[in-house]
mmCIF file of C-alpha atoms in Angstrom:
data_model
loop_
_atom_site.group_PDB
_atom_site.id
_atom_site.type_symbol
_atom_site.label_atom_id
_atom_site.label_comp_id
_atom_site.label_asym_id
_atom_site.label_seq_id
_atom_site.Cartn_x
_atom_site.Cartn_y
_atom_site.Cartn_z
ATOM 1 C CA ILE A 1 8.968 117.988 -115.247
ATOM 2 C CA ASP A 2 11.024 119.428 -112.379
ATOM 3 C CA VAL A 3 11.364 116.002 -110.761
ATOM 4 C CA ALA A 4 12.388 114.358 -114.042
ATOM 5 C CA PHE A 5 14.905 117.156 -114.760
ATOM 6 C CA LYS A 6 16.530 116.795 -111.336
ATOM 7 C CA ALA A 7 16.634 113.013 -111.794
ATOM 8 C CA MET A 8 18.465 113.415 -115.112
ATOM 9 C CA GLN A 9 20.916 115.850 -113.546
ATOM 10 C CA SER A 10 21.582 113.380 -110.743
ATOM 11 C CA GLY A 11 22.538 110.664 -113.246
ATOM 12 C CA LEU A 12 19.360 108.601 -113.619
ATOM 13 C CA THR A 13 19.933 108.302 -117.367
ATOM 14 C CA HIS A 14 21.154 104.711 -117.596
ATOM 15 C CA TYR A 15 19.334 101.366 -117.708
ATOM 16 C CA GLY A 16 16.890 100.670 -114.932
ATOM 17 C CA PRO A 17 15.399 97.395 -113.676
ATOM 18 C CA SER A 18 13.087 95.722 -116.200
ATOM 19 C CA THR A 19 10.430 95.301 -113.518
ATOM 20 C CA GLY A 20 10.480 99.010 -112.682
ATOM 21 C CA THR A 21 12.102 100.802 -109.781
ATOM 22 C CA VAL A 22 11.149 99.787 -106.259
ATOM 23 C CA GLU A 23 10.035 103.365 -105.596
ATOM 24 C CA LEU A 24 7.581 103.396 -108.505
ATOM 25 C CA ARG A 25 6.229 99.899 -107.877
ATOM 26 C CA ASN A 26 5.579 100.872 -104.252
ATOM 27 C CA ALA A 27 3.840 104.050 -105.449
ATOM 28 C CA ILE A 28 1.663 102.024 -107.848
ATOM 29 C CA ALA A 29 0.691 99.596 -105.091
ATOM 30 C CA ALA A 30 -0.223 102.545 -102.848
ATOM 31 C CA LYS A 31 -2.286 104.123 -105.649
ATOM 32 C CA LEU A 32 -4.207 100.883 -106.274
ATOM 33 C CA LYS A 33 -4.963 100.568 -102.560
ATOM 34 C CA ARG A 34 -5.924 104.240 -102.211
ATOM 35 C CA ASP A 35 -8.051 104.648 -105.351
ATOM 36 C CA GLU A 36 -9.301 101.165 -106.277
ATOM 37 C CA GLY A 37 -9.276 99.467 -102.885
ATOM 38 C CA VAL A 38 -7.216 96.542 -104.191
ATOM 39 C CA THR A 39 -4.007 95.146 -102.692
ATOM 40 C CA TYR A 40 -1.028 94.031 -104.792
ATOM 41 C CA ASP A 41 2.488 93.007 -103.761
ATOM 42 C CA PRO A 42 4.833 95.547 -105.396
ATOM 43 C CA ALA A 43 7.649 92.979 -105.441
ATOM 44 C CA SER A 44 5.860 90.266 -107.415
ATOM 45 C CA GLU A 45 2.488 91.481 -108.729
ATOM 46 C CA ILE A 46 3.293 94.839 -110.361
ATOM 47 C CA LEU A 47 5.282 95.599 -113.516
ATOM 48 C CA VAL A 48 6.149 99.057 -114.890
ATOM 49 C CA THR A 49 5.430 99.372 -118.614
ATOM 50 C CA HIS A 50 5.921 101.722 -121.550
ATOM 51 C CA GLY A 51 2.412 103.167 -121.283
ATOM 52 C CA GLY A 52 -0.969 101.467 -121.201
ATOM 53 C CA ILE A 53 -0.662 99.931 -124.667
ATOM 54 C CA HIS A 54 2.538 98.154 -123.657
ATOM 55 C CA ALA A 55 0.874 96.936 -120.454
ATOM 56 C CA TYR A 56 -1.959 95.478 -122.550
ATOM 57 C CA TYR A 57 0.541 93.878 -124.932
ATOM 58 C CA LEU A 58 2.427 92.233 -122.055
ATOM 59 C CA ALA A 59 -0.822 90.981 -120.522
ATOM 60 C CA MET A 60 -2.021 89.372 -123.738
ATOM 61 C CA GLN A 61 1.435 88.038 -124.617
ATOM 62 C CA SER A 62 1.567 86.365 -121.207
ATOM 63 C CA ILE A 63 -1.746 84.484 -121.333
ATOM 64 C CA LEU A 64 -2.652 83.938 -125.010
ATOM 65 C CA ASN A 65 -1.740 81.009 -127.207
ATOM 66 C CA PRO A 66 -2.278 81.123 -130.979
ATOM 67 C CA GLY A 67 -5.912 80.375 -131.787
ATOM 68 C CA ASP A 68 -7.299 81.276 -128.364
ATOM 69 C CA ASP A 69 -10.600 83.164 -128.527
ATOM 70 C CA VAL A 70 -10.763 86.668 -127.065
ATOM 71 C CA LEU A 71 -14.109 88.282 -126.214
ATOM 72 C CA ILE A 72 -14.069 92.057 -126.739
ATOM 73 C CA PRO A 73 -17.070 94.403 -126.461
ATOM 74 C CA ASP A 74 -18.212 96.198 -129.629
ATOM 75 C CA PRO A 75 -17.748 99.169 -129.835
ATOM 76 C CA SER A 76 -14.309 99.455 -128.258
ATOM 77 C CA TRP A 77 -10.921 101.045 -128.873
ATOM 78 C CA ALA A 78 -9.362 99.363 -131.921
ATOM 79 C CA THR A 79 -6.054 98.461 -130.235
ATOM 80 C CA HIS A 80 -7.786 95.931 -128.001
ATOM 81 C CA SER A 81 -8.720 93.848 -131.043
ATOM 82 C CA ASN A 82 -5.649 94.667 -133.130
ATOM 83 C CA MET A 83 -3.211 93.544 -130.428
ATOM 84 C CA ALA A 84 -5.025 90.260 -129.866
ATOM 85 C CA ILE A 85 -4.993 89.569 -133.612
ATOM 86 C CA MET A 86 -1.294 90.488 -133.826
ATOM 87 C CA LEU A 87 -0.613 87.883 -131.128
ATOM 88 C CA ARG A 88 -2.470 85.252 -133.196
ATOM 89 C CA GLY A 89 -5.605 85.311 -131.067
ATOM 90 C CA ASN A 90 -9.087 84.981 -132.551
ATOM 91 C CA VAL A 91 -11.202 88.038 -131.697
ATOM 92 C CA ILE A 92 -14.927 87.602 -131.119
ATOM 93 C CA ARG A 93 -16.754 90.913 -130.851
ATOM 94 C CA VAL A 94 -19.571 90.916 -128.292
ATOM 95 C CA PRO A 95 -22.267 93.507 -129.082
ATOM 96 C CA ALA A 96 -22.492 96.300 -126.518
ATOM 97 C CA PRO A 97 -25.517 98.101 -127.979
ATOM 98 C CA ALA A 98 -26.548 101.677 -127.340
ATOM 99 C CA ASP A 99 -29.919 100.549 -125.972
ATOM 100 C CA ASN A 100 -28.076 98.772 -123.147
ATOM 101 C CA GLY A 101 -25.813 101.715 -122.339
ATOM 102 C CA PHE A 102 -22.999 100.226 -124.446
ATOM 103 C CA ILE A 103 -22.640 97.327 -122.003
ATOM 104 C CA PRO A 104 -22.867 93.748 -123.369
ATOM 105 C CA HIS A 105 -25.898 91.667 -122.418
ATOM 106 C CA PHE A 106 -24.920 88.500 -120.549
ATOM 107 C CA ASP A 107 -26.756 86.302 -123.031
ATOM 108 C CA SER A 108 -24.507 87.803 -125.747
ATOM 109 C CA CYS A 109 -21.417 86.822 -123.734
ATOM 110 C CA LEU A 110 -22.753 83.306 -123.325
ATOM 111 C CA LYS A 111 -23.572 83.078 -127.035
ATOM 112 C CA ALA A 112 -20.030 84.201 -127.935
ATOM 113 C CA LEU A 113 -18.409 81.600 -125.681
ATOM 114 C CA THR A 114 -16.511 78.726 -127.333
ATOM 115 C CA PRO A 115 -14.318 75.878 -126.007
ATOM 116 C CA LYS A 116 -11.296 77.996 -127.030
ATOM 117 C CA THR A 117 -12.333 81.166 -125.188
ATOM 118 C CA LYS A 118 -9.478 82.327 -122.960
ATOM 119 C CA VAL A 119 -10.109 85.942 -121.979
ATOM 120 C CA ILE A 120 -12.632 88.747 -121.729
ATOM 121 C CA VAL A 121 -11.216 92.226 -122.388
ATOM 122 C CA LEU A 122 -12.812 95.187 -120.609
ATOM 123 C CA ASN A 123 -12.241 98.942 -120.958
ATOM 124 C CA TYR A 124 -14.218 101.005 -118.457
ATOM 125 C CA PRO A 125 -14.771 103.927 -118.533
ATOM 126 C CA SER A 126 -14.852 103.152 -122.225
ATOM 127 C CA ASN A 127 -13.095 104.695 -125.165
ATOM 128 C CA PRO A 128 -15.175 105.827 -127.097
ATOM 129 C CA THR A 129 -18.516 105.694 -125.263
ATOM 130 C CA GLY A 130 -17.541 106.834 -121.766
ATOM 131 C CA ALA A 131 -19.751 104.061 -120.362
ATOM 132 C CA TYR A 132 -18.972 101.864 -117.393
ATOM 133 C CA PRO A 133 -21.019 99.132 -115.710
ATOM 134 C CA SER A 134 -22.363 98.889 -112.194
ATOM 135 C CA ARG A 135 -20.546 97.044 -109.438
ATOM 136 C CA GLU A 136 -23.278 94.389 -109.590
ATOM 137 C CA TYR A 137 -22.645 93.827 -113.301
ATOM 138 C CA LEU A 138 -18.901 93.395 -112.732
ATOM 139 C CA GLN A 139 -19.530 90.930 -109.899
ATOM 140 C CA ARG A 140 -21.763 88.908 -112.206
ATOM 141 C CA LEU A 141 -19.117 89.073 -114.932
ATOM 142 C CA GLN A 142 -16.479 87.800 -112.521
ATOM 143 C CA ASP A 143 -18.782 84.933 -111.576
ATOM 144 C CA PHE A 144 -19.196 84.198 -115.300
ATOM 145 C CA ALA A 145 -15.410 84.216 -115.772
ATOM 146 C CA LYS A 146 -14.899 81.865 -112.848
ATOM 147 C CA GLU A 147 -17.582 79.463 -114.082
ATOM 148 C CA HIS A 148 -15.957 79.243 -117.524
ATOM 149 C CA ASN A 149 -12.307 79.476 -116.404
ATOM 150 C CA LEU A 150 -11.615 82.765 -118.192
ATOM 151 C CA TRP A 151 -9.140 85.571 -117.643
ATOM 152 C CA ILE A 152 -10.377 89.134 -117.365
ATOM 153 C CA VAL A 153 -8.037 91.811 -118.717
ATOM 154 C CA SER A 154 -9.333 95.190 -117.563
ATOM 155 C CA ASP A 155 -8.034 98.392 -119.175
ATOM 156 C CA GLU A 156 -8.716 101.042 -116.531
ATOM 157 C CA VAL A 157 -6.721 104.002 -117.879
ATOM 158 C CA TYR A 158 -9.766 106.314 -117.635
ATOM 159 C CA GLY A 159 -10.625 105.203 -114.102
ATOM 160 C CA SER A 160 -10.060 108.649 -112.567
ATOM 161 C CA LEU A 161 -12.200 110.474 -115.143
ATOM 162 C CA TYR A 162 -15.810 110.003 -114.068
ATOM 163 C CA TYR A 163 -18.809 112.293 -113.537
ATOM 164 C CA GLY A 164 -20.940 110.399 -111.042
ATOM 165 C CA GLU A 165 -20.187 107.464 -108.798
ATOM 166 C CA ARG A 166 -16.582 106.298 -109.063
ATOM 167 C CA PRO A 167 -16.164 103.266 -111.363
ATOM 168 C CA THR A 168 -15.413 99.951 -109.692
ATOM 169 C CA SER A 169 -12.172 98.171 -110.579
ATOM 170 C CA ALA A 170 -12.610 94.698 -112.036
ATOM 171 C CA ALA A 171 -10.252 93.429 -109.315
ATOM 172 C CA ALA A 172 -12.252 94.848 -106.410
ATOM 173 C CA PHE A 173 -14.049 91.599 -105.539
ATOM 174 C CA ASP A 174 -13.194 88.725 -103.226
ATOM 175 C CA GLY A 175 -11.325 85.837 -104.814
ATOM 176 C CA VAL A 176 -10.863 87.323 -108.291
ATOM 177 C CA LYS A 177 -7.196 88.345 -108.327
ATOM 178 C CA GLU A 178 -6.008 84.982 -109.617
ATOM 179 C CA ARG A 179 -7.875 85.490 -112.919
ATOM 180 C CA THR A 180 -7.859 89.307 -113.245
ATOM 181 C CA ILE A 181 -5.197 91.466 -114.912
ATOM 182 C CA LEU A 182 -5.284 95.256 -114.555
ATOM 183 C CA VAL A 183 -3.883 97.527 -117.266
ATOM 184 C CA ASN A 184 -3.321 101.156 -116.337
ATOM 185 C CA SER A 185 -1.292 104.214 -117.209
ATOM 186 C CA LEU A 186 -0.485 107.739 -116.089
ATOM 187 C CA SER A 187 -1.297 109.128 -119.541
ATOM 188 C CA LYS A 188 -4.879 110.256 -118.907
ATOM 189 C CA SER A 189 -5.036 110.664 -115.125
ATOM 190 C CA TYR A 190 -1.901 112.819 -114.948
ATOM 191 C CA ALA A 191 -1.764 114.247 -118.506
ATOM 192 C CA MET A 192 1.470 112.311 -119.142
ATOM 193 C CA THR A 193 0.675 110.848 -122.565
ATOM 194 C CA GLY A 194 4.095 111.573 -124.077
ATOM 195 C CA TRP A 195 6.020 110.205 -121.094
ATOM 196 C CA ARG A 196 4.970 106.610 -121.930
ATOM 197 C CA VAL A 197 4.651 105.117 -118.486
ATOM 198 C CA GLY A 198 2.036 102.659 -117.276
ATOM 199 C CA PHE A 199 1.751 99.463 -115.299
ATOM 200 C CA LEU A 200 0.415 95.946 -115.112
ATOM 201 C CA ALA A 201 -1.068 94.499 -111.917
ATOM 202 C CA ALA A 202 -1.568 90.736 -112.056
ATOM 203 C CA PRO A 203 -0.890 87.389 -110.358
ATOM 204 C CA ALA A 204 2.810 86.686 -109.869
ATOM 205 C CA ARG A 205 2.846 83.909 -112.486
ATOM 206 C CA VAL A 206 1.565 86.373 -115.107
ATOM 207 C CA ILE A 207 4.126 89.001 -114.087
ATOM 208 C CA GLU A 208 6.898 86.376 -114.485
ATOM 209 C CA ASN A 209 5.868 85.892 -118.121
ATOM 210 C CA ALA A 210 5.298 89.614 -118.679
ATOM 211 C CA ILE A 211 8.811 90.464 -117.468
ATOM 212 C CA LYS A 212 10.261 88.248 -120.218
ATOM 213 C CA ALA A 213 8.096 89.959 -122.835
ATOM 214 C CA GLY A 214 9.039 93.367 -121.434
ATOM 215 C CA GLN A 215 12.776 92.683 -121.380
ATOM 216 C CA ASN A 216 12.642 91.630 -125.009
ATOM 217 C CA SER A 217 10.486 94.524 -126.202
ATOM 218 C CA ILE A 218 11.602 97.684 -124.345
ATOM 219 C CA THR A 219 14.315 96.559 -121.827
ATOM 220 C CA CYS A 220 13.093 99.138 -119.303
ATOM 221 C CA VAL A 221 11.268 102.419 -118.822
ATOM 222 C CA ALA A 222 13.677 105.360 -118.464
ATOM 223 C CA PRO A 223 14.597 105.780 -114.769
ATOM 224 C CA PHE A 224 14.090 109.567 -114.769
ATOM 225 C CA ILE A 225 10.545 109.035 -116.122
ATOM 226 C CA GLN A 226 9.892 106.501 -113.374
ATOM 227 C CA LYS A 227 11.064 109.048 -110.810
ATOM 228 C CA ALA A 228 8.562 111.587 -112.148
ATOM 229 C CA ALA A 229 5.813 108.951 -112.253
ATOM 230 C CA ALA A 230 6.388 107.994 -108.615
ATOM 231 C CA PHE A 231 6.105 111.678 -107.694
ATOM 232 C CA ALA A 232 2.872 112.050 -109.695
ATOM 233 C CA LEU A 233 1.278 109.072 -107.934
ATOM 234 C CA THR A 234 2.225 110.087 -104.397
ATOM 235 C CA ASP A 235 2.407 113.893 -104.114
ATOM 236 C CA PRO A 236 -0.773 115.219 -102.417
ATOM 237 C CA ALA A 237 -0.775 118.441 -104.446
ATOM 238 C CA ILE A 238 -0.684 116.483 -107.711
ATOM 239 C CA GLN A 239 -3.714 114.456 -106.581
ATOM 240 C CA GLU A 240 -5.569 117.757 -106.210
ATOM 241 C CA VAL A 241 -4.592 118.700 -109.765
ATOM 242 C CA THR A 242 -6.206 115.528 -111.116
ATOM 243 C CA THR A 243 -9.416 116.505 -109.295
ATOM 244 C CA THR A 244 -9.231 119.953 -110.894
ATOM 245 C CA MET A 245 -8.697 118.368 -114.311
ATOM 246 C CA ARG A 246 -11.756 116.154 -113.875
ATOM 247 C CA ALA A 247 -13.788 119.230 -112.943
ATOM 248 C CA ALA A 248 -12.636 120.974 -116.132
ATOM 249 C CA TYR A 249 -13.790 118.010 -118.225
ATOM 250 C CA ALA A 250 -17.102 118.059 -116.345
ATOM 251 C CA ARG A 251 -17.611 121.728 -117.275
ATOM 252 C CA ARG A 252 -16.948 120.952 -120.950
ATOM 253 C CA ARG A 253 -19.329 118.020 -120.765
ATOM 254 C CA GLU A 254 -22.066 120.264 -119.372
ATOM 255 C CA LEU A 255 -21.403 122.834 -122.107
ATOM 256 C CA VAL A 256 -21.994 120.246 -124.833
ATOM 257 C CA LEU A 257 -25.157 119.034 -123.124
ATOM 258 C CA ARG A 258 -26.452 122.601 -122.753
ATOM 259 C CA LEU A 259 -25.783 123.393 -126.415
ATOM 260 C CA ALA A 260 -27.469 120.166 -127.483
ATOM 261 C CA HIS A 261 -30.537 121.101 -125.426
ATOM 262 C CA GLU A 262 -30.654 124.637 -126.848
ATOM 263 C CA LEU A 263 -30.277 123.490 -130.451
ATOM 264 C CA GLU A 264 -32.956 120.785 -130.078
ATOM 265 C CA CYS A 265 -31.677 118.952 -133.147
ATOM 266 C CA ASP A 266 -33.561 115.715 -133.701
ATOM 267 C CA LYS A 267 -30.868 114.491 -136.108
ATOM 268 C CA VAL A 268 -28.217 114.160 -133.406
ATOM 269 C CA LEU A 269 -28.848 112.335 -130.140
ATOM 270 C CA VAL A 270 -26.438 113.353 -127.374
ATOM 271 C CA THR A 271 -26.024 110.911 -124.495
ATOM 272 C CA PRO A 272 -24.082 112.151 -121.437
ATOM 273 C CA PRO A 273 -20.890 110.086 -121.020
ATOM 274 C CA GLN A 274 -20.385 108.588 -117.566
ATOM 275 C CA GLY A 275 -16.604 108.893 -117.788
ATOM 276 C CA ALA A 276 -13.535 109.526 -120.001
ATOM 277 C CA PHE A 277 -13.604 112.666 -122.193
ATOM 278 C CA TYR A 278 -15.525 111.688 -125.306
ATOM 279 C CA PHE A 279 -19.044 112.164 -126.627
ATOM 280 C CA PHE A 280 -20.205 109.240 -128.780
ATOM 281 C CA LEU A 281 -22.732 111.217 -130.831
ATOM 282 C CA ASP A 282 -25.672 109.302 -132.302
ATOM 283 C CA PHE A 283 -26.232 110.381 -135.927
ATOM 284 C CA ARG A 284 -28.309 107.328 -136.879
ATOM 285 C CA PRO A 285 -31.426 109.457 -137.646
ATOM 286 C CA LEU A 286 -29.522 110.846 -140.669
ATOM 287 C CA LYS A 287 -29.512 107.396 -142.312
ATOM 288 C CA MET A 288 -25.887 107.917 -143.426
ATOM 289 C CA THR A 289 -22.719 105.961 -142.684
ATOM 290 C CA SER A 290 -20.491 107.340 -139.984
ATOM 291 C CA VAL A 291 -17.679 107.857 -142.529
ATOM 292 C CA GLU A 292 -19.977 109.900 -144.777
ATOM 293 C CA ILE A 293 -21.100 112.000 -141.812
ATOM 294 C CA CYS A 294 -17.516 112.714 -140.735
ATOM 295 C CA GLU A 295 -16.457 113.618 -144.273
ATOM 296 C CA ARG A 296 -19.363 116.040 -144.689
ATOM 297 C CA ILE A 297 -18.769 117.732 -141.336
ATOM 298 C CA LEU A 298 -15.046 118.027 -142.043
ATOM 299 C CA GLU A 299 -15.578 119.486 -145.523
ATOM 300 C CA GLU A 300 -18.474 121.818 -144.688
ATOM 301 C CA ALA A 301 -17.727 122.890 -141.106
ATOM 302 C CA GLY A 302 -14.003 122.230 -140.705
ATOM 303 C CA VAL A 303 -14.614 120.008 -137.663
ATOM 304 C CA GLY A 304 -12.794 116.687 -137.300
ATOM 305 C CA LEU A 305 -14.685 113.724 -135.832
ATOM 306 C CA VAL A 306 -13.923 109.995 -135.699
ATOM 307 C CA PRO A 307 -16.377 107.616 -137.414
ATOM 308 C CA GLY A 308 -17.985 105.238 -134.954
ATOM 309 C CA SER A 309 -17.432 102.333 -137.334
ATOM 310 C CA ALA A 310 -13.716 102.533 -136.437
ATOM 311 C CA PHE A 311 -14.699 101.052 -133.063
ATOM 312 C CA GLY A 312 -16.756 98.128 -134.402
ATOM 313 C CA ASP A 313 -20.043 97.327 -136.124
ATOM 314 C CA GLU A 314 -22.085 98.610 -133.184
ATOM 315 C CA GLY A 315 -20.457 102.018 -133.685
ATOM 316 C CA GLU A 316 -21.930 102.506 -137.136
ATOM 317 C CA GLY A 317 -24.011 105.670 -137.291
ATOM 318 C CA PHE A 318 -22.168 107.245 -134.354
#
């Protein structure tokens, strides 16, 4: 806030470059190298966006033609499907069942494949399940994408919120950058949801298309916000704050798990999330729809939950 305020006072209140400021793009490239171990050219392979949703929109706008098939795990955050449909893509939901840790089986991916399939959309750690796959799984998925000439669009906005081994970026493999697009944001990692600042990291030819879509949708991200974002990504003290925030989420996670153990309720199955800050509670033993469960809990206990069916068919009962 202090950095943004000083930037406004200094006059950074006019239009900025549609690609993002050099300072912020350099900071993003440094962050990707530091945290994900991936190298991107800030001049041609990084684009500043109006949050993670806008980054995802620009990615899909840049690679999709009407009628292209898009493979999206089920359950997943609704915007992933909604945006693809809005851009005239055909969404094919790939089951990511609870018994496989909410990760799609490879035979399900193969079964969903069509001659029109263009892209696989990932979101790990996942909203809403908190799941993320192993490095070996992602390597196999990249091999699958290469074999079938597919793009991978990886939404990694929860990448810094994990409770065990750090998640692997979808781009962290040899020879995959030419078909991998990273979507990210400062919203979750730096508690900057209302600031609306994110980024796209992709091959230069994708960024060239995305710039056109960005210029004609938002013009630019406010320069004083970009100044604050560059500070957030590079200041050592702020990096410590994100570690403290993750520890706070970990304490809350352990509290829920402890309460679940003490209550010993066989009607609710509580699986520890690997990342993000959600519990995807399994109410299937109640034999009720997830909407009915949420309505009852809201009316009788005054607690608001989200029905799992909002995230796809595989979310029913959660």
